[in-house]
PDB file of C-alpha atoms in Angstrom:
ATOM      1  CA  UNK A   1      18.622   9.648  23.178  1.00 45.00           C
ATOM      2  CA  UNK A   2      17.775   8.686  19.686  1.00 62.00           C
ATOM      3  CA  UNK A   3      19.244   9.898  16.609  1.00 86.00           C
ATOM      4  CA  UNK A   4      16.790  11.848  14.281  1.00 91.00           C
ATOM      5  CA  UNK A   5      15.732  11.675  10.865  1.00 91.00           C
ATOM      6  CA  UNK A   6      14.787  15.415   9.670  1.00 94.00           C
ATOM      7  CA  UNK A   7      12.392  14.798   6.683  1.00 94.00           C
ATOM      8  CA  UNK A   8      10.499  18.008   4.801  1.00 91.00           C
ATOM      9  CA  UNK A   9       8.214  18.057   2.223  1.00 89.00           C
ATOM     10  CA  UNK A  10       5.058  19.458   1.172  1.00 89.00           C
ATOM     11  CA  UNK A  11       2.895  20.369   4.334  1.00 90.00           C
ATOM     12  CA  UNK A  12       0.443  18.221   3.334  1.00 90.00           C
ATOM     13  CA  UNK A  13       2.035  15.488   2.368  1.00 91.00           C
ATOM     14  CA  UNK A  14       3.852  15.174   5.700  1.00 92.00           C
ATOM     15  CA  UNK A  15       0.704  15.949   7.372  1.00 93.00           C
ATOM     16  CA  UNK A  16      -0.842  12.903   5.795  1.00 93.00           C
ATOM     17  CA  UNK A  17       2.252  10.453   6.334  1.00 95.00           C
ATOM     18  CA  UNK A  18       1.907  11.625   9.748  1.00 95.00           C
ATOM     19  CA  UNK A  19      -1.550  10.464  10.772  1.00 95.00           C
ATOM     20  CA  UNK A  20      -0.766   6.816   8.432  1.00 96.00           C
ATOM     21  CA  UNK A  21       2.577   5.904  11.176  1.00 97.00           C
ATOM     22  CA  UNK A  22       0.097   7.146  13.734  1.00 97.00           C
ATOM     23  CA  UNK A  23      -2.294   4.781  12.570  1.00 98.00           C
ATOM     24  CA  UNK A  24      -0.426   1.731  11.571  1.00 98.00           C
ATOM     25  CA  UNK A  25       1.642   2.541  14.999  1.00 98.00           C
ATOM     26  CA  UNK A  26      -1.800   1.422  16.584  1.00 97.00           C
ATOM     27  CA  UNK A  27      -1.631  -1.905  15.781  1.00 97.00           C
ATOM     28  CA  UNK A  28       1.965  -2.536  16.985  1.00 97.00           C
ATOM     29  CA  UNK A  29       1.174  -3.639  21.062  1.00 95.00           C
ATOM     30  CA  UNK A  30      -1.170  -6.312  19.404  1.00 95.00           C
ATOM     31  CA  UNK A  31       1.484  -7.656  17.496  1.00 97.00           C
ATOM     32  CA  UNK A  32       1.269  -5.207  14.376  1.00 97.00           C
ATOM     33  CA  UNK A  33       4.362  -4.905  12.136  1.00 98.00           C
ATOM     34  CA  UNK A  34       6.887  -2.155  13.945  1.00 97.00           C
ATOM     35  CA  UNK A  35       6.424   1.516  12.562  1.00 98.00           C
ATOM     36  CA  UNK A  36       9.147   4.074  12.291  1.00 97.00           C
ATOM     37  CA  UNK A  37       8.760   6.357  15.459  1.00 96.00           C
ATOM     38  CA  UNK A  38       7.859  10.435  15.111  1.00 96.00           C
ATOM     39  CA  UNK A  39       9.699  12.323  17.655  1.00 96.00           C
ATOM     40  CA  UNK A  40       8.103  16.215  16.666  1.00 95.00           C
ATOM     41  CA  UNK A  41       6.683  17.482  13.396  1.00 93.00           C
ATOM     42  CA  UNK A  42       5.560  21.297  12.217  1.00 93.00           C
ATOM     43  CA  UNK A  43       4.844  22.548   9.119  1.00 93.00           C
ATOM     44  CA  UNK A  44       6.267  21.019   6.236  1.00 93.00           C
ATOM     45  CA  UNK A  45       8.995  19.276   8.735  1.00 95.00           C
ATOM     46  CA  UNK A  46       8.984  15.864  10.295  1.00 95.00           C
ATOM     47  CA  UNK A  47      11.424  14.308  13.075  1.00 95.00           C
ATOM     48  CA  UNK A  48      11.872  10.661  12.529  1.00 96.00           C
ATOM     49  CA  UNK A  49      14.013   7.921  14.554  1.00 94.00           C
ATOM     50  CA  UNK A  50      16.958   6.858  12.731  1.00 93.00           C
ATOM     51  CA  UNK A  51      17.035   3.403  11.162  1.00 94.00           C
ATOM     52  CA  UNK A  52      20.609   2.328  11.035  1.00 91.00           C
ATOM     53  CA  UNK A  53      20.537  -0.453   8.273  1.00 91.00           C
ATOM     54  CA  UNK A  54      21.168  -4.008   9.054  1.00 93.00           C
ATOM     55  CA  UNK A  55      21.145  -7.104   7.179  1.00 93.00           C
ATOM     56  CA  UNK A  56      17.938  -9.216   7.403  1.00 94.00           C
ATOM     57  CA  UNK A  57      17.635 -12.577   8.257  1.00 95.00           C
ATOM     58  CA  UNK A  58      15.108 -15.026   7.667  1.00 96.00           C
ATOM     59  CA  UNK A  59      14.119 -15.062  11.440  1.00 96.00           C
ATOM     60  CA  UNK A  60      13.590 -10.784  11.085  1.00 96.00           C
ATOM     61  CA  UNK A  61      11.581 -11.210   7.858  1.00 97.00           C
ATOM     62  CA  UNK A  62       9.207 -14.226   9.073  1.00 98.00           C
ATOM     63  CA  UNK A  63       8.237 -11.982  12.296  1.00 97.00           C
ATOM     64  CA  UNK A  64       7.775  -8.850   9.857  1.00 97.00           C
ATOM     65  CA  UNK A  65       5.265 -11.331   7.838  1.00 98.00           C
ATOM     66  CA  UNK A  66       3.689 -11.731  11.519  1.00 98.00           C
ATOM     67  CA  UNK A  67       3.735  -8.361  12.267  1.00 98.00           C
ATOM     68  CA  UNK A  68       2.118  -6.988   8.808  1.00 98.00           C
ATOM     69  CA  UNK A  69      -0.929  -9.755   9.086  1.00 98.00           C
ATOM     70  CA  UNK A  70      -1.770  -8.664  12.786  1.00 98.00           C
ATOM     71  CA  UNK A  71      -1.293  -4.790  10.789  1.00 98.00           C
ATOM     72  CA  UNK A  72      -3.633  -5.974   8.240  1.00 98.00           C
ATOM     73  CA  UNK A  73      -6.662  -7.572  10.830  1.00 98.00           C
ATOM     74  CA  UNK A  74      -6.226  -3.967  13.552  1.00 98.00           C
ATOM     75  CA  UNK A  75      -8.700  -3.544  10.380  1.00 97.00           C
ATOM     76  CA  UNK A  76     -10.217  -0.008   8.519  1.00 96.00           C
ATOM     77  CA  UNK A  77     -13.975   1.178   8.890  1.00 94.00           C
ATOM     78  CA  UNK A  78     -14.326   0.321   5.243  1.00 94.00           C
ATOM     79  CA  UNK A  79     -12.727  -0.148   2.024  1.00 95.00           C
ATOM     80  CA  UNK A  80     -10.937   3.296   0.896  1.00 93.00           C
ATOM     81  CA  UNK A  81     -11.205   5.204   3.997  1.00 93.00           C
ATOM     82  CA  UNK A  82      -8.363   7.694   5.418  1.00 92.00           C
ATOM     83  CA  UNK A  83      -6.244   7.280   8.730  1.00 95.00           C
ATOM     84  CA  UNK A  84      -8.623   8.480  11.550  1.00 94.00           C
ATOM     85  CA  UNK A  85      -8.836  12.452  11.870  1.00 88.00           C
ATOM     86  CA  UNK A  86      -7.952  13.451   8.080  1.00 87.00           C
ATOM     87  CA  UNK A  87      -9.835  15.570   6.674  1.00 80.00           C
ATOM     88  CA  UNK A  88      -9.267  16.856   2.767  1.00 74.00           C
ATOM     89  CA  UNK A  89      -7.234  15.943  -0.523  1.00 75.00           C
ATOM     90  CA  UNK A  90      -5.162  13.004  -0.199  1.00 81.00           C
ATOM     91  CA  UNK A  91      -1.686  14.327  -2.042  1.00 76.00           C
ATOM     92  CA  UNK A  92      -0.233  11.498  -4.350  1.00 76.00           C
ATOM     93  CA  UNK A  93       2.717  12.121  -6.741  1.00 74.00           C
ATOM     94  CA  UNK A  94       0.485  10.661  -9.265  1.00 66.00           C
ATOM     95  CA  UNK A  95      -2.160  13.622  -8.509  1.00 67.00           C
ATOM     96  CA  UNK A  96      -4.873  13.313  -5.823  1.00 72.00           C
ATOM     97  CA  UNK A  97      -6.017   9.667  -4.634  1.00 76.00           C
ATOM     98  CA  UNK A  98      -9.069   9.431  -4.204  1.00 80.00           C
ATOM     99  CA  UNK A  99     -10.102   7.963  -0.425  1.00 85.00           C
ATOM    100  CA  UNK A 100     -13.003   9.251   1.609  1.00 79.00           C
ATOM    101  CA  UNK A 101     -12.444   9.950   5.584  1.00 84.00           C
ATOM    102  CA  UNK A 102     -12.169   7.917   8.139  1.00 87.00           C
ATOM    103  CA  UNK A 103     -15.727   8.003   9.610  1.00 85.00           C
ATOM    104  CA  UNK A 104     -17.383   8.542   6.052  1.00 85.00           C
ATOM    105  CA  UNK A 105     -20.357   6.167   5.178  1.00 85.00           C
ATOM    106  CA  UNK A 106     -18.644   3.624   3.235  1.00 82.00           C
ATOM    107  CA  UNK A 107     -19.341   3.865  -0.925  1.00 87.00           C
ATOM    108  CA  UNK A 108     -18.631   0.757  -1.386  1.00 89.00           C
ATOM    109  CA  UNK A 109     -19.499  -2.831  -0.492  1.00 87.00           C
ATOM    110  CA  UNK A 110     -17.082  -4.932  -2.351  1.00 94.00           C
ATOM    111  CA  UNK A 111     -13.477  -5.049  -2.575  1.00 97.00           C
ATOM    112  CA  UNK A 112     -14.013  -4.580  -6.685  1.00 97.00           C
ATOM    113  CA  UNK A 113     -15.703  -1.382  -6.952  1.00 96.00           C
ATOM    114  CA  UNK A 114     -13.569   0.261  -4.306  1.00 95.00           C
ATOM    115  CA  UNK A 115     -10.451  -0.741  -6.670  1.00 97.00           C
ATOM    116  CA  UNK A 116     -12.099  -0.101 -10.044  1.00 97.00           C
ATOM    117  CA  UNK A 117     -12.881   3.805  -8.880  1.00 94.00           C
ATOM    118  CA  UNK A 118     -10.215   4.379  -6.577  1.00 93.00           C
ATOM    119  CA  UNK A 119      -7.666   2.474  -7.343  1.00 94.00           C
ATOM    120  CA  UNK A 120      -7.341   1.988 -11.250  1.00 96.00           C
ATOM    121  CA  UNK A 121      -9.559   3.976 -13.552  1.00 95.00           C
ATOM    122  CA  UNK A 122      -8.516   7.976 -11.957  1.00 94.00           C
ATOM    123  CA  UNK A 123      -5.237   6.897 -13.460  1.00 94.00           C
ATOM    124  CA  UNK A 124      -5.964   5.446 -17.316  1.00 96.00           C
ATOM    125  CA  UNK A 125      -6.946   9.661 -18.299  1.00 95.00           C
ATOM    126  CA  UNK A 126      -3.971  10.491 -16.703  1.00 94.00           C
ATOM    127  CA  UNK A 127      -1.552   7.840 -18.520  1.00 95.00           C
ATOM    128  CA  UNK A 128      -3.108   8.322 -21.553  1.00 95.00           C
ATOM    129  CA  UNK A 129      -2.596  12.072 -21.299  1.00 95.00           C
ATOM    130  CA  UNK A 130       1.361  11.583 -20.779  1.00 94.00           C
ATOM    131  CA  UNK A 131       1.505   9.568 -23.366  1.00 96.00           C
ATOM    132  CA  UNK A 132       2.433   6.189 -21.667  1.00 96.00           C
ATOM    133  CA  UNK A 133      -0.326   4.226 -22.665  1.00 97.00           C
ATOM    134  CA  UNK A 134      -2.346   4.440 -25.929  1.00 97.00           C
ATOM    135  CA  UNK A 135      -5.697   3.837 -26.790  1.00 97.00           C
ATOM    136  CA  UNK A 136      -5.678   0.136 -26.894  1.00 97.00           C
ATOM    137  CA  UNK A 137      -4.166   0.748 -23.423  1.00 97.00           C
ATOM    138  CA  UNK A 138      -6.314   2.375 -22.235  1.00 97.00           C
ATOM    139  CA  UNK A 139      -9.361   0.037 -23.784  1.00 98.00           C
ATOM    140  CA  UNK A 140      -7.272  -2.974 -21.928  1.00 98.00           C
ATOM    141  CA  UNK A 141      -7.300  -1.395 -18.605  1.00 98.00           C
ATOM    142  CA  UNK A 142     -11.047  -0.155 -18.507  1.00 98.00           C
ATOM    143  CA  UNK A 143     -12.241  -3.793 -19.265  1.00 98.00           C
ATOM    144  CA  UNK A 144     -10.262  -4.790 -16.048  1.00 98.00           C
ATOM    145  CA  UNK A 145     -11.947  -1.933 -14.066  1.00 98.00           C
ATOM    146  CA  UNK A 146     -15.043  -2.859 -15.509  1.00 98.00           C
ATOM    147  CA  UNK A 147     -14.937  -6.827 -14.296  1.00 98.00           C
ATOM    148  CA  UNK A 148     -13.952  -5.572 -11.139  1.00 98.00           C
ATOM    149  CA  UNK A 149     -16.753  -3.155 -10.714  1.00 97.00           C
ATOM    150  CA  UNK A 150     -19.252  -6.266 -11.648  1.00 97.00           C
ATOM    151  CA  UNK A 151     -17.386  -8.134  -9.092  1.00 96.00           C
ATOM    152  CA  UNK A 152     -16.184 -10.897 -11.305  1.00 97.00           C
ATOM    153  CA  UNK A 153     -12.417 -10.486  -9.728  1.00 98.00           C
ATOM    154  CA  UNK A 154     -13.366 -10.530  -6.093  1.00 97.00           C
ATOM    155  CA  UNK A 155     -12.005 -12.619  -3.931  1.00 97.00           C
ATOM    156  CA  UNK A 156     -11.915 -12.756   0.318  1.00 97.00           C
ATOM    157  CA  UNK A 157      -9.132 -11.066   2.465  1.00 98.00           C
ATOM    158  CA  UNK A 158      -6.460 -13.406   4.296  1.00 98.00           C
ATOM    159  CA  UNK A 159      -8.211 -15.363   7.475  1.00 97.00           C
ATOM    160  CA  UNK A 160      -6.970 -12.961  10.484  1.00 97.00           C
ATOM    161  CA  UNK A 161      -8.592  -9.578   8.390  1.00 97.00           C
ATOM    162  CA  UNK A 162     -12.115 -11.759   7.871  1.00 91.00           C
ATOM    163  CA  UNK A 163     -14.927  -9.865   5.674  1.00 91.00           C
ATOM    164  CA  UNK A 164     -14.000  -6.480   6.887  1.00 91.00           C
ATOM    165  CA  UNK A 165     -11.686  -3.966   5.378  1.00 96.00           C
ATOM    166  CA  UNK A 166      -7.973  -4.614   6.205  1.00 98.00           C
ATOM    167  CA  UNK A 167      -5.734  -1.946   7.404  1.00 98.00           C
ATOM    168  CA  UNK A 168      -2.857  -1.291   4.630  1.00 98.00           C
ATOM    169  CA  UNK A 169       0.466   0.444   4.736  1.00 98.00           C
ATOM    170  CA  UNK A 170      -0.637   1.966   1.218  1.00 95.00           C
ATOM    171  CA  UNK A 171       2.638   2.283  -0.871  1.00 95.00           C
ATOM    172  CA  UNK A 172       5.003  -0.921   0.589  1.00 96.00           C
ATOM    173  CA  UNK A 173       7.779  -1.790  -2.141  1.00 93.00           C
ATOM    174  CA  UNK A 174      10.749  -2.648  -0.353  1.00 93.00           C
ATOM    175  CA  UNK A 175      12.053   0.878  -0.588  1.00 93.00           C
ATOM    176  CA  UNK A 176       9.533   1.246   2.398  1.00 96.00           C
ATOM    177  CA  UNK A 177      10.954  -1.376   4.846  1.00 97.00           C
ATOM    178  CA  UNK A 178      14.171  -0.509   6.830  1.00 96.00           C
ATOM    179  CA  UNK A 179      15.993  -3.502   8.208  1.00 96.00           C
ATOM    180  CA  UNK A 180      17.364  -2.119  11.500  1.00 94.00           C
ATOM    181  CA  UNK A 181      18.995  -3.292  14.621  1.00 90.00           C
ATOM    182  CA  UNK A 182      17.371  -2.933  17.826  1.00 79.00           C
ATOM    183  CA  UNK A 183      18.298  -4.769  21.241  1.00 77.00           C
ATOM    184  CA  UNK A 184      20.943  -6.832  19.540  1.00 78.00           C
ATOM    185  CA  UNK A 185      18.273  -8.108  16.866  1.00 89.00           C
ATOM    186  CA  UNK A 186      17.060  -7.154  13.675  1.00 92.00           C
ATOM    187  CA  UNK A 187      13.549  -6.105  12.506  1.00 95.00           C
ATOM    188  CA  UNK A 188      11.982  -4.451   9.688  1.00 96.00           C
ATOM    189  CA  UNK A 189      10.380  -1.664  10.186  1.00 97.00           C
ATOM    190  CA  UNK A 190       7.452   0.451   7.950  1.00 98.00           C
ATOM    191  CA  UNK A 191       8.027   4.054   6.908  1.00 96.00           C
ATOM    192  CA  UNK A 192       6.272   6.415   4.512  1.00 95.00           C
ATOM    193  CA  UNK A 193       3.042   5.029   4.289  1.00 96.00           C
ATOM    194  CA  UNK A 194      -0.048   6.568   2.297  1.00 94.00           C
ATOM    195  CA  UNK A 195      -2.174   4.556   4.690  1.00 96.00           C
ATOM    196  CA  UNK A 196      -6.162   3.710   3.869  1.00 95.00           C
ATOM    197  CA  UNK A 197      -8.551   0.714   4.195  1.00 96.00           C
ATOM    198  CA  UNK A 198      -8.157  -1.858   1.079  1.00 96.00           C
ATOM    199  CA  UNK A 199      -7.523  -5.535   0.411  1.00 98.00           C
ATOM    200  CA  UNK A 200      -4.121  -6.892   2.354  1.00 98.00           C
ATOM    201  CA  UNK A 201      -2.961  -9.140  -0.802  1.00 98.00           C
ATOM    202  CA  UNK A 202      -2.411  -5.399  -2.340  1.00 98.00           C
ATOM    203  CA  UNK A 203       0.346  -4.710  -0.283  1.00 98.00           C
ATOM    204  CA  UNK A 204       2.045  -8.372  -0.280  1.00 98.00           C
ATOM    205  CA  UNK A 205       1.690  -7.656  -4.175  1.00 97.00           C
ATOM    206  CA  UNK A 206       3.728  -4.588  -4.024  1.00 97.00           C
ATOM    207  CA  UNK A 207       7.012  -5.774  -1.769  1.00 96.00           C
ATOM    208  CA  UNK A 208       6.931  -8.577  -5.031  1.00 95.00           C
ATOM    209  CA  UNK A 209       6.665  -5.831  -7.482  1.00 93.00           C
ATOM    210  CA  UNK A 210      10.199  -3.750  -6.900  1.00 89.00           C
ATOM    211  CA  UNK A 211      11.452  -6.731  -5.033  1.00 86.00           C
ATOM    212  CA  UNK A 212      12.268  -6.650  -1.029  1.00 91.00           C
ATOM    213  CA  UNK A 213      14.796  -8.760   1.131  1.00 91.00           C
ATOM    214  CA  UNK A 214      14.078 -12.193   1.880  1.00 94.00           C
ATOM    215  CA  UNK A 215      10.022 -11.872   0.410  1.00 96.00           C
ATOM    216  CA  UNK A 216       9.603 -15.431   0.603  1.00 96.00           C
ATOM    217  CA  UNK A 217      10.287 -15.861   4.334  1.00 97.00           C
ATOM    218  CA  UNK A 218       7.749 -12.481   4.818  1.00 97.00           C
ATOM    219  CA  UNK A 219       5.459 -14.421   2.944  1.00 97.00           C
ATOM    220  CA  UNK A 220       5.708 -17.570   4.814  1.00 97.00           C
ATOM    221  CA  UNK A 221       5.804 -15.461   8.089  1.00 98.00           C
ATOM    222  CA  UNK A 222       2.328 -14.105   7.257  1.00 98.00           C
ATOM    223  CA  UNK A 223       1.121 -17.240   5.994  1.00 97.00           C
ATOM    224  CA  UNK A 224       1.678 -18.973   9.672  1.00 97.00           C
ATOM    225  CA  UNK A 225      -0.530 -16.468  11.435  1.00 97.00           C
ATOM    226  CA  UNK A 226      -3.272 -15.210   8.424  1.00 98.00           C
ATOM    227  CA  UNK A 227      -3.044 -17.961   5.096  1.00 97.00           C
ATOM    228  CA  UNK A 228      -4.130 -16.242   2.207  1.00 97.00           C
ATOM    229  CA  UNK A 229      -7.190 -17.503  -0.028  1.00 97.00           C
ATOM    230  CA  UNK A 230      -6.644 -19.609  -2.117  1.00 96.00           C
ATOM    231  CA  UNK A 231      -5.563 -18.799  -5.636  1.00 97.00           C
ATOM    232  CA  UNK A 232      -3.757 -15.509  -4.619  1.00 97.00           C
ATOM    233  CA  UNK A 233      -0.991 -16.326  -6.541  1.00 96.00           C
ATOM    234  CA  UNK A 234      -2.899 -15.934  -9.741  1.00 97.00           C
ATOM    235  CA  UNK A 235      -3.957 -12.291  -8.111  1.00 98.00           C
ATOM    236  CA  UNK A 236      -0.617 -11.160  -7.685  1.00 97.00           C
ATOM    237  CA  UNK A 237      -0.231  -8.574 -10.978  1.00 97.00           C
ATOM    238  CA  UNK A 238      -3.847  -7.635 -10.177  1.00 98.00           C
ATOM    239  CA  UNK A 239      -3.284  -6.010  -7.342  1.00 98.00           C
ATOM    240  CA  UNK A 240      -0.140  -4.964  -8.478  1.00 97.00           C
ATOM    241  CA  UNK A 241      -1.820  -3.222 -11.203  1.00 97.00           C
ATOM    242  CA  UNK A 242      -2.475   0.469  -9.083  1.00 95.00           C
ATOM    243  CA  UNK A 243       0.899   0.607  -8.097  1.00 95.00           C
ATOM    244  CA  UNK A 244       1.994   0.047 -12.043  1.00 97.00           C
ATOM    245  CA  UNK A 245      -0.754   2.875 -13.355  1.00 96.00           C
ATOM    246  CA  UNK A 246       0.730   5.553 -10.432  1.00 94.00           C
ATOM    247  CA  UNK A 247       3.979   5.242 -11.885  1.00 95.00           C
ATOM    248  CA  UNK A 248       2.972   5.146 -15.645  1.00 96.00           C
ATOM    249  CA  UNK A 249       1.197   8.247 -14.607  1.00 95.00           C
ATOM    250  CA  UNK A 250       4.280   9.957 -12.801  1.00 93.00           C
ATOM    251  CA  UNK A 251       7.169   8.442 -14.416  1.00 93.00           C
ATOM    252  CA  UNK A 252       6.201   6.996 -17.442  1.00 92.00           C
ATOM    253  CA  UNK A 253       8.557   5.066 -19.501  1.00 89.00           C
ATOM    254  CA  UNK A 254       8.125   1.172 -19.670  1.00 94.00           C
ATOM    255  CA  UNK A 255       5.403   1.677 -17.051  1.00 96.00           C
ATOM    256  CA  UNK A 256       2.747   1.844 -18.934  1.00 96.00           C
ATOM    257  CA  UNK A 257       3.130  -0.693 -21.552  1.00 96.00           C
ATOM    258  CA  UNK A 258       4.110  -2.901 -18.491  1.00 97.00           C
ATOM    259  CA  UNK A 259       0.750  -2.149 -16.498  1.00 97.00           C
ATOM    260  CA  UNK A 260      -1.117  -2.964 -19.888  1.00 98.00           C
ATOM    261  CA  UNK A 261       0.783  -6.002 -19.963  1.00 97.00           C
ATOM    262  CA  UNK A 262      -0.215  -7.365 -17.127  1.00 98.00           C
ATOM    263  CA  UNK A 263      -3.802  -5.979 -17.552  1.00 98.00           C
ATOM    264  CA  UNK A 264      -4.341  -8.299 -20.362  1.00 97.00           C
ATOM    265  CA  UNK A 265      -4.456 -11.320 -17.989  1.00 97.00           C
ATOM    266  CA  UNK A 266      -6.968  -9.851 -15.850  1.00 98.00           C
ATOM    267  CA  UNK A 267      -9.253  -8.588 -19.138  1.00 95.00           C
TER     268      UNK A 267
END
């Protein structure tokens, strides 16, 4: 019998985790990245295998790169949509993100616009409001969101997604991969996803951001089975650039000064 993992939080919080390891957990017979398993959940309470850490090798973080791609392509009905079934406010410790459900008519038909409204300007008020970013911020970051709502940034999704949304873990720094052994091996496997239809360089840009074990052989790993387009280097701090305004917003500091910093090259 498996050990357990007893996580509690805010009811819907947990409810929304929930149906994002259901969903990424739907990719995993085609070759998706492996998901963290849910054994029974109730209100504001959720039953979770336990990961016992292990130390990665290159070999465990190539076929994670593998895994995430074939993640990425199980694809999204469009750019910003929910897990399948969720209904509602989707709870964000930066306040509410804004994502539309599942089987919503799509508001958007380019990867810009869907991360100039969603993704980046909801948080510049908010930032500004705590104080972590000033004016000239502020001015900085709405020029970005404003060349990506003319499309000037897009760019097309790695070659296994195609044209089409990609499915995304949401919120992957490499607090949210557990290197585990299992069957005498290692793997890494996803946990506490705020799962939604977006662009799949976003969440190669955020294991970079915080840094994550062995990123390089991930990279290469997801490389062999989906290459990137080209020039996605250059796109890195853009798509880290969400992740960056989230935390200004909740824990400001450096944050915000950062997330202007790297807004400049994208202005």
């Amino acid at each position: 019998m498996s050990s357990t993992f007893h996580k509690t939080d805010e009811p819907v919080t947990l409810r929304f985790e929930a149906a994002g390891l259901r969903w990424l957990t739907e990719a995993v017979d085609d070759g998706g990245a492996p998901v963290v398993e849910i054994l029974a959940e109730g209100e504001g309470w959720m039953d979770l295998v336990h990961l016992p850490s292990a130390e990665p090798t290159a070999q465990a973080a190539a076929a994670l790169g593998r895994g995430l791609a074939r993640t990425h392509a199980a694809g999204a009905p469009s750019l910003g949509c929910t897990p399948p079934g969720w209904q509602g406010e989707v709870p964000r410790s930066s306040g509410p993100m804004p994502l539309h459900a599942h089987d919503a008519e799509a508001p958007f038909a380019r990867w810009g616009e869907f991360y100039a409204e969603y993704q980046l300007r909801p948080y510049v008020p908010r930032a500004l409001a705590n104080g972590s970013i000033d004016d000239d911020g502020a001015r900085v970051l709405e020029r970005v969101a404003d060349r990506l709502a003319a499309g000037e940034l897009d760019h097309d999704q790695p070659a296994l997604v195609g044209p089409g949304a990609a499915r995304l873990h949401g919120d992957l720094w490499g607090g949210n991969v557990v290197w585990t052994g299992r069957d005498g091996d290692v793997e890494g496997v996803l946990i506490d996803p705020a799962a939604h239809g977006g662009h799949a360089e976003t969440d190669l840009a955020a294991l970079a951001l915080f840094g994550v074990d062995r990123l390089a052989d991930i990279r290469a790993g997801y490389a062999e089975v989906s290459p990137l387009a080209a020039g996605w280097r250059d796109r890195v701090g853009l798509h880290q650039l969400t992740m960056l305004v989230m935390h200004a917003v909740i824990f400001g500091g450096h944050y915000g000064p950062r997330a202007v910093q790297v807004a400049q090259g994208y202005a």
